[in-house]
Short mmCIF file of C-alpha atoms in Angstrom, two decimals:
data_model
loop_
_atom_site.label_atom_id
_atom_site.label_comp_id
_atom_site.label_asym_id
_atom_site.label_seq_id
_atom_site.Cartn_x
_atom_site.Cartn_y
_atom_site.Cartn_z
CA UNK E 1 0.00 0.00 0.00
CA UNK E 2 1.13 3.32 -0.42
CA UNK E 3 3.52 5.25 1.94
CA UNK E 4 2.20 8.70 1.63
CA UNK E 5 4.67 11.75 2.18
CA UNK E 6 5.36 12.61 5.50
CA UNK E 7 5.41 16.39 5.36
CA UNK E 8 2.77 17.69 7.42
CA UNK E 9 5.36 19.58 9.56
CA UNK E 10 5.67 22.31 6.63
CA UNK E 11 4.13 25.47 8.24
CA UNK E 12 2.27 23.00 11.00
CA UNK E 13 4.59 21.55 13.33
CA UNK E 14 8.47 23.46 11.93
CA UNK E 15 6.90 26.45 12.46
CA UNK E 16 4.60 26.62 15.28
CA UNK E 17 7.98 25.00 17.07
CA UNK E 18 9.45 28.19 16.37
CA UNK E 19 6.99 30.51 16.59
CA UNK E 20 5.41 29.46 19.99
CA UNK E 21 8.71 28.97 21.62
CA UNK E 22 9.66 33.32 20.88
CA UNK E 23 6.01 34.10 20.51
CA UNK E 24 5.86 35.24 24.31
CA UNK E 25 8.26 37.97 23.90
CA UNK E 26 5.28 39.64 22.39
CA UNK E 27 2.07 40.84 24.34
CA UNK E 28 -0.37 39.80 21.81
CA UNK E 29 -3.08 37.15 23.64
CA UNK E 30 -3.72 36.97 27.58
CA UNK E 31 -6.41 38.94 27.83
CA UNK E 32 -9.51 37.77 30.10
CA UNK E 33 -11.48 36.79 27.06
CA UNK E 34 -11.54 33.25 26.79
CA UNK E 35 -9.64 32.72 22.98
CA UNK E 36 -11.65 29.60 22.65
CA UNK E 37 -15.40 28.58 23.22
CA UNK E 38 -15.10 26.59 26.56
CA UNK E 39 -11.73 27.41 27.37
CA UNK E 40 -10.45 27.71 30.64
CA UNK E 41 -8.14 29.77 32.66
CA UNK E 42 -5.09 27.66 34.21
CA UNK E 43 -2.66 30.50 35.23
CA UNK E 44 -2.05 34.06 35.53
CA UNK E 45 1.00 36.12 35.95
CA UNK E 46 1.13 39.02 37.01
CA UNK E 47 -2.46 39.85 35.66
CA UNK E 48 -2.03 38.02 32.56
CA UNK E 49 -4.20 35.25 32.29
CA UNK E 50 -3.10 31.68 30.55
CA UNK E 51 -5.39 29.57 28.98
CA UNK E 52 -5.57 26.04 28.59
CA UNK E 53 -5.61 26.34 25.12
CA UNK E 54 -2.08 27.71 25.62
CA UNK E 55 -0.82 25.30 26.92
CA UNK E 56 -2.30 22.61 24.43
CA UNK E 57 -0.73 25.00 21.51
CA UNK E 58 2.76 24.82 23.15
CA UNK E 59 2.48 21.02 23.85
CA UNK E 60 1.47 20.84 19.82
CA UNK E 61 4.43 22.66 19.00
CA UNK E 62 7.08 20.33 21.32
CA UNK E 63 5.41 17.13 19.55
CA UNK E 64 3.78 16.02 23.05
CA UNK E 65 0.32 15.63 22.09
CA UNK E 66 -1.10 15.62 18.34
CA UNK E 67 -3.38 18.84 17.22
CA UNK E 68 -6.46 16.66 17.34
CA UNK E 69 -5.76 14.38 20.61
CA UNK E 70 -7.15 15.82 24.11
CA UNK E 71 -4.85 16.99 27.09
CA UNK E 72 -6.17 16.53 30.37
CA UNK E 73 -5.92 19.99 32.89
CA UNK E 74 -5.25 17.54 35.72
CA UNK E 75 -2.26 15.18 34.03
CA UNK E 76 1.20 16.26 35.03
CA UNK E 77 2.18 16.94 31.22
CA UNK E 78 -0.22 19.55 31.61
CA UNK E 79 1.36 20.76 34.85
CA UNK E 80 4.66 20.19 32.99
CA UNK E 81 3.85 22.51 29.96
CA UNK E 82 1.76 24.98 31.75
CA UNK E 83 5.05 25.62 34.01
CA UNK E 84 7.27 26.36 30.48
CA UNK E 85 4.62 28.32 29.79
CA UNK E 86 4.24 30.29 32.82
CA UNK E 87 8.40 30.82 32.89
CA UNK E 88 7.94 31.91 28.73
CA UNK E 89 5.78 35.08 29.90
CA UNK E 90 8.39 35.58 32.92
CA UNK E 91 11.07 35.55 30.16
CA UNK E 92 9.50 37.72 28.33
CA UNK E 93 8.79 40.43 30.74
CA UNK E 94 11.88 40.45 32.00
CA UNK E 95 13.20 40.77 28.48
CA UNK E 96 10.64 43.72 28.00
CA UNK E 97 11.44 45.39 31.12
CA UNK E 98 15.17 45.57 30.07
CA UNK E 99 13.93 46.95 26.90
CA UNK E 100 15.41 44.08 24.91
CA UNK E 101 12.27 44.34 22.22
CA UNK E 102 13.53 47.88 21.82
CA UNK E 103 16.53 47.62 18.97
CA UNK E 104 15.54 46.97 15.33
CA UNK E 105 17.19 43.40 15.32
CA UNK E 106 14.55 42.75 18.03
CA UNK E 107 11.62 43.83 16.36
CA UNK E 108 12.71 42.54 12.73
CA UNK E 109 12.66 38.81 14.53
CA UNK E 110 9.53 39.75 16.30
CA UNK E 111 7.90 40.53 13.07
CA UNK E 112 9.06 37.36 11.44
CA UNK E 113 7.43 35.25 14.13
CA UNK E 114 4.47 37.12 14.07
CA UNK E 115 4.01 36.41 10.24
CA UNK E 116 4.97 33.00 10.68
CA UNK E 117 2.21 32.39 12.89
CA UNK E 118 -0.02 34.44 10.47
CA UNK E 119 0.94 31.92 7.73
CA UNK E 120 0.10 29.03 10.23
CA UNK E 121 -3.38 30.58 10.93
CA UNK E 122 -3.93 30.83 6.90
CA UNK E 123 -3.00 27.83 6.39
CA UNK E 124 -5.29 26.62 9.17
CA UNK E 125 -8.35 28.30 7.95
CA UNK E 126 -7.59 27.48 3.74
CA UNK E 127 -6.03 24.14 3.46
CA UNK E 128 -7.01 22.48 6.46
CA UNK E 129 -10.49 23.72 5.74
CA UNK E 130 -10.51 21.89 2.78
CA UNK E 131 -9.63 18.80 3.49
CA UNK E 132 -13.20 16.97 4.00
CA UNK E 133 -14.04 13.21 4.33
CA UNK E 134 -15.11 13.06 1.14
CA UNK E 135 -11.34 14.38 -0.11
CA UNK E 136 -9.69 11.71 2.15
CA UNK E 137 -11.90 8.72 0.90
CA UNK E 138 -11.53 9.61 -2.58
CA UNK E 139 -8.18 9.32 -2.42
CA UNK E 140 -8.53 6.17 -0.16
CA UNK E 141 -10.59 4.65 -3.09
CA UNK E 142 -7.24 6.14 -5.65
CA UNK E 143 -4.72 4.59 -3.57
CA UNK E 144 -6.49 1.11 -3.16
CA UNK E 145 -7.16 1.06 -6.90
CA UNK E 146 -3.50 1.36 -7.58
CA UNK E 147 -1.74 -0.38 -4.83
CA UNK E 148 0.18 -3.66 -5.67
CA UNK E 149 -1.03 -5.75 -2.36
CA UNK E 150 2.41 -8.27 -1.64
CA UNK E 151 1.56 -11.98 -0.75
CA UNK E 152 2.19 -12.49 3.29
CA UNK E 153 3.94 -15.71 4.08
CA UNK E 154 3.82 -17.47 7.47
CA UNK E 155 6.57 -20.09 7.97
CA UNK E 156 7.72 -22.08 11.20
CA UNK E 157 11.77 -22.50 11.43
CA UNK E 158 13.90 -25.28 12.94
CA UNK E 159 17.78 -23.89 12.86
CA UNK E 160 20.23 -26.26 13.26
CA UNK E 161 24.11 -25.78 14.24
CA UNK E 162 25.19 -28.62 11.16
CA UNK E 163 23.61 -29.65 8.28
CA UNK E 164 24.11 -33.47 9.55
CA UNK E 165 21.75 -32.07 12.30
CA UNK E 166 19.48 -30.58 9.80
CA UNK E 167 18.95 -33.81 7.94
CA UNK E 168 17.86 -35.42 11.27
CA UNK E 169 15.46 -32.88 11.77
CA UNK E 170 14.09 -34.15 8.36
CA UNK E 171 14.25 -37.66 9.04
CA UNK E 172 12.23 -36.93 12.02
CA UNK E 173 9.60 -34.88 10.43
CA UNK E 174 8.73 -37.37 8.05
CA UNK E 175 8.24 -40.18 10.69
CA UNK E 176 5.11 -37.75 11.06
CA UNK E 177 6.70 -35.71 14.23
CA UNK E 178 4.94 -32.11 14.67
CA UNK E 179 6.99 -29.34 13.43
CA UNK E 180 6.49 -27.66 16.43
CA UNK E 181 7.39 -30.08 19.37
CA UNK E 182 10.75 -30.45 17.01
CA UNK E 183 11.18 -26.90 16.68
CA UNK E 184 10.96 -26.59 21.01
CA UNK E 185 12.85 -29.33 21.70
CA UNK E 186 15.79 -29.27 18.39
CA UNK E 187 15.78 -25.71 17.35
CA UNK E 188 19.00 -23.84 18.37
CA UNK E 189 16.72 -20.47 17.77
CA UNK E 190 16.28 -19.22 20.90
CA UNK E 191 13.52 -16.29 19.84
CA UNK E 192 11.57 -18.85 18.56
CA UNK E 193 11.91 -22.69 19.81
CA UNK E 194 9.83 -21.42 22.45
CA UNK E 195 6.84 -20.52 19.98
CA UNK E 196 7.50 -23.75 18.26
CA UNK E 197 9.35 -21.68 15.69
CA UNK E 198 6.42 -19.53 14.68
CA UNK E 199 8.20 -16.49 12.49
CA UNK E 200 4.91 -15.17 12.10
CA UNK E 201 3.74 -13.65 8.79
CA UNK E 202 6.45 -11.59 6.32
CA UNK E 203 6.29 -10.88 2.83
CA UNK E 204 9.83 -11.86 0.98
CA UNK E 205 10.87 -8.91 0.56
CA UNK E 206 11.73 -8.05 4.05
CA UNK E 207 13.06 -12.04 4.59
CA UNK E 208 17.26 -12.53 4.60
CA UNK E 209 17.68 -13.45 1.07
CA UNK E 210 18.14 -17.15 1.57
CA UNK E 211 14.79 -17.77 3.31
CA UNK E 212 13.39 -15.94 0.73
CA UNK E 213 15.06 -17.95 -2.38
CA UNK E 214 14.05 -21.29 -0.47
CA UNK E 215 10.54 -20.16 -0.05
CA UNK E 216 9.14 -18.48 -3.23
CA UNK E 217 7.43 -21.07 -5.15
CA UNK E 218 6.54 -23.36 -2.25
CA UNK E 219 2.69 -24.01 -1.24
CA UNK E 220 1.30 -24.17 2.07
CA UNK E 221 2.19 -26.97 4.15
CA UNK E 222 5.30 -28.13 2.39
CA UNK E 223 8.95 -28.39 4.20
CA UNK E 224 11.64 -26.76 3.00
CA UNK E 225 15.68 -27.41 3.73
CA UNK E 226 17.55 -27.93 5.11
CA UNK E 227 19.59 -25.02 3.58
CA UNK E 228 22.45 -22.68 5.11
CA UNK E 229 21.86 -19.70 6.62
CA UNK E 230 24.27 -16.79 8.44
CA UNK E 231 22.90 -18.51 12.21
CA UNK E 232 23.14 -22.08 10.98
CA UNK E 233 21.36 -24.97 8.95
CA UNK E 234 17.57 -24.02 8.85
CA UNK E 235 14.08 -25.84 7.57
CA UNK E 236 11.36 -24.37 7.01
CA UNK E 237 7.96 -25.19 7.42
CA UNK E 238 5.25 -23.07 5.35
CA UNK E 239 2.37 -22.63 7.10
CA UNK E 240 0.18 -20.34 4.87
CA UNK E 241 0.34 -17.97 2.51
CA UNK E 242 -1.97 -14.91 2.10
CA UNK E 243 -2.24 -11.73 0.23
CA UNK E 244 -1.66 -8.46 2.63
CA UNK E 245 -4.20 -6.61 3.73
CA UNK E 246 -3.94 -3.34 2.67
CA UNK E 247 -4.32 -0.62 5.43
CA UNK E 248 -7.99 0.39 6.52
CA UNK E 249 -9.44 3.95 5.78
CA UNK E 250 -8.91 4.88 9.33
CA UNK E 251 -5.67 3.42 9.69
CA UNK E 252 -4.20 5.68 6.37
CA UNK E 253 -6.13 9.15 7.41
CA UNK E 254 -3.51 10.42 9.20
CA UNK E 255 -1.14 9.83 6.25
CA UNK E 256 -3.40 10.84 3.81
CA UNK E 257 -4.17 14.08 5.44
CA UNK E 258 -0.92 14.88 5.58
CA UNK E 259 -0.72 14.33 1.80
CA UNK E 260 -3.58 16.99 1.18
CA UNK E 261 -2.01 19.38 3.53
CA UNK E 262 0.92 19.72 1.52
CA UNK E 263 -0.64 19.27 -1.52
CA UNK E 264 -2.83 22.53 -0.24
CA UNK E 265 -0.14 24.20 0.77
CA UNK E 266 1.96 23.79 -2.49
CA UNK E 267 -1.27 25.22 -4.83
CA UNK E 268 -1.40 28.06 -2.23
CA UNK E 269 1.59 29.48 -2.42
CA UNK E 270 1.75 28.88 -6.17
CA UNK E 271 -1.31 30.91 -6.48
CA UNK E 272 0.52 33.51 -4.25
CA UNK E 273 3.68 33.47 -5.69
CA UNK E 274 2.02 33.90 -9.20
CA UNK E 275 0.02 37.13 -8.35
CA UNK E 276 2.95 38.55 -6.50
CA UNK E 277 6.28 40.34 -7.66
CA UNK E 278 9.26 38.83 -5.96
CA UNK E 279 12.27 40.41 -6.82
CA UNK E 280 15.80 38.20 -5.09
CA UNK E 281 18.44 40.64 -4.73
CA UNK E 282 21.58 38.17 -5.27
CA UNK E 283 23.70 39.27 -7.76
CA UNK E 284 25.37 35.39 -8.58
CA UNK E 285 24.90 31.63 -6.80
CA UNK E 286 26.70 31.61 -3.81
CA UNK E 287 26.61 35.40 -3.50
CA UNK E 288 27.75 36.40 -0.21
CA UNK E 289 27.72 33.31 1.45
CA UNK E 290 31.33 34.36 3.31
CA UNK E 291 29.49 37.21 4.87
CA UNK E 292 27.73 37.33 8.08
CA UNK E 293 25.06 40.37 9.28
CA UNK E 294 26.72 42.90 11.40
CA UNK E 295 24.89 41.95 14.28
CA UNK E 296 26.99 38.54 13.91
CA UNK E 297 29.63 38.32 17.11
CA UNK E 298 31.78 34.79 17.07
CA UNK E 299 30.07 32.61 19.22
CA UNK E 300 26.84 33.77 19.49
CA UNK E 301 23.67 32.24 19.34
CA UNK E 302 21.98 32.35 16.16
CA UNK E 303 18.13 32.25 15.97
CA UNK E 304 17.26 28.55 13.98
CA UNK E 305 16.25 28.69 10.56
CA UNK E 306 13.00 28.73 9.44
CA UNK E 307 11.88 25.63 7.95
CA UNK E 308 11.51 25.05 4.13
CA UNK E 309 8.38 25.96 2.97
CA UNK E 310 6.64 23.87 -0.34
CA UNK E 311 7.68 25.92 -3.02
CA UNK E 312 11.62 24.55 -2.17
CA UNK E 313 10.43 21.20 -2.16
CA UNK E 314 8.87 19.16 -5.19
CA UNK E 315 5.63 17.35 -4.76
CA UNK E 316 4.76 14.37 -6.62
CA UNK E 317 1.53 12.27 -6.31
CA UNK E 318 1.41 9.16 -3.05
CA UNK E 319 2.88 6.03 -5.89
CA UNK E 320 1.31 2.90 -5.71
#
């Protein structure tokens, strides 16, 4: 089944990491309104009032909780997040009150935050808007139509330290011994003599290659070996063969919303990039790439780039 990209992080995740984590050197939000129908007040310092929805956004942002799964007020991850939260805004005063927002490097990063979280919100209200049940099952219904399901195989293993061991494992076997009272009693496997050398199911593709070159054409119920392998002299026993079950609808949302996100996030800033006039001042590849910014002093802390948005990054269709 298909392996949709995993890119949802574009403006989603890479960004709101980012933003969220400098967003509290700003005062925009924690006023007494609530910012969200039902939300709750969980904090306030020093008459600015946290939210719960806060703290869900900055638990988003570390990768805690996903943007659709619950966090409970009373769990200690809340507790945990709600105190980084709570020392954020203490940061951030104390930043203010030293006037470090002051200086034009300050409010140039400020601003880029600010329309980083902008973009998040657009693409929050645009793409993810778009992206309906009907969307995700029609491409559900795509992906099935295309996808090449693999045949499963389930075999049962005896391994052997010598191939003169091996052959008595055969000899044995066909006096009409089980395969699995052998396998706990002869095996030299220890993960699986146990389980009567169940190896569960596998497709071939994932089996070491000589497993997989013994067992390719054999039908269900046949013994196979003994043949050498890297841990010894193994046979096989095949105990069915099945095609794979491809992936229910539920089980490939998550992926295939994912897909659409990007997808909508590629058209949108195609569409943007189309009606606007962009103009990159670099006079040649490579074009100052030995020069740093003024405010550059060795050693210091640099703020982390900003993730790649679509437009660097090609998109091609989920393949079968």
């Amino acid at each position: 089944m298909t392996v949709f990209p995993r890119v949802s992080g574009l403006f989603l995740a890479g960004v709101l990491t980012l933003a969220l984590a400098t967003a509290a050197c700003s005062r925009g939000g924690g006023g007494d309104t609530a910012p969200e129908p039902g939300d709750r007040a969980v904090a306030r310092v020093q008459a600015e009032t946290i939210w719960a929805s806060d703290v869900k956004r900055e638990a988003v942002a570390q990768g805690l909780v996903g943007e659709g799964e619950p966090l409970d007020v009373t769990s200690d991850l809340f507790r945990r997040v709600l105190d980084e939260v709570i020392d954020q805004k203490l940061l951030a005063r104390e930043a203010e009150r030293r006037r470090l927002d002051a200086s034009p490097l300050a409010q140039r990063r400020l601003e880029a935050t600010r329309e980083r979280i902008l973009g998040d919100m657009l693409v929050e209200s645009v793409v993810n808007g778009a992206i309906s049940d009907e969307a995700v099952q029609t491409l559900y219904n795509e992906q099935l139509r295309l996808a090449k399901t693999s045949e499963e195989i389930r075999v049962r293993l005896i391994l052997s330290r010598t191939k003169a061991e091996a052959e008595a494992v055969i000899g044995i076997l066909g006096q009409g011994a089980s395969f699995e009272a052998v396998a706990m009693e002869r095996s030299i496997d220890e993960a699986t003599r146990f389980s009567g050398g169940d190896l569960g199911y596998s497709t071939l593709d994932v089996m070491p290659q000589a497993y997989a070159g013994a067992l390719r054409d054999r039908p269900a119920g046949s013994t196979v070996g003994p043949f050498q392998t890297e841990g010894g002299w193994a046979v096989l026993r095949v105990e069915d063969r099945r095609k794979e079950s491809p992936p229910t609808l539920e089980q490939a949302r998550p992926q295939i919303v994912r897909y659409l996100t990007y997808e909508g996030v590629r058209q949108l800033l195609e569409r943007l990039r189309g009606k606007a006039k962009v103009d990159v001042l670099l006079s040649g590849e490579g074009a100052g790439q030995d020069e740093e910014p003024a405010s550059a002093q060795p050693g210091a802390l640099q703020p982390p780039a900003a993730p790649a948005t679509p437009s660097s990054t090609s998109a091609s269709p989920p393949a079968a």
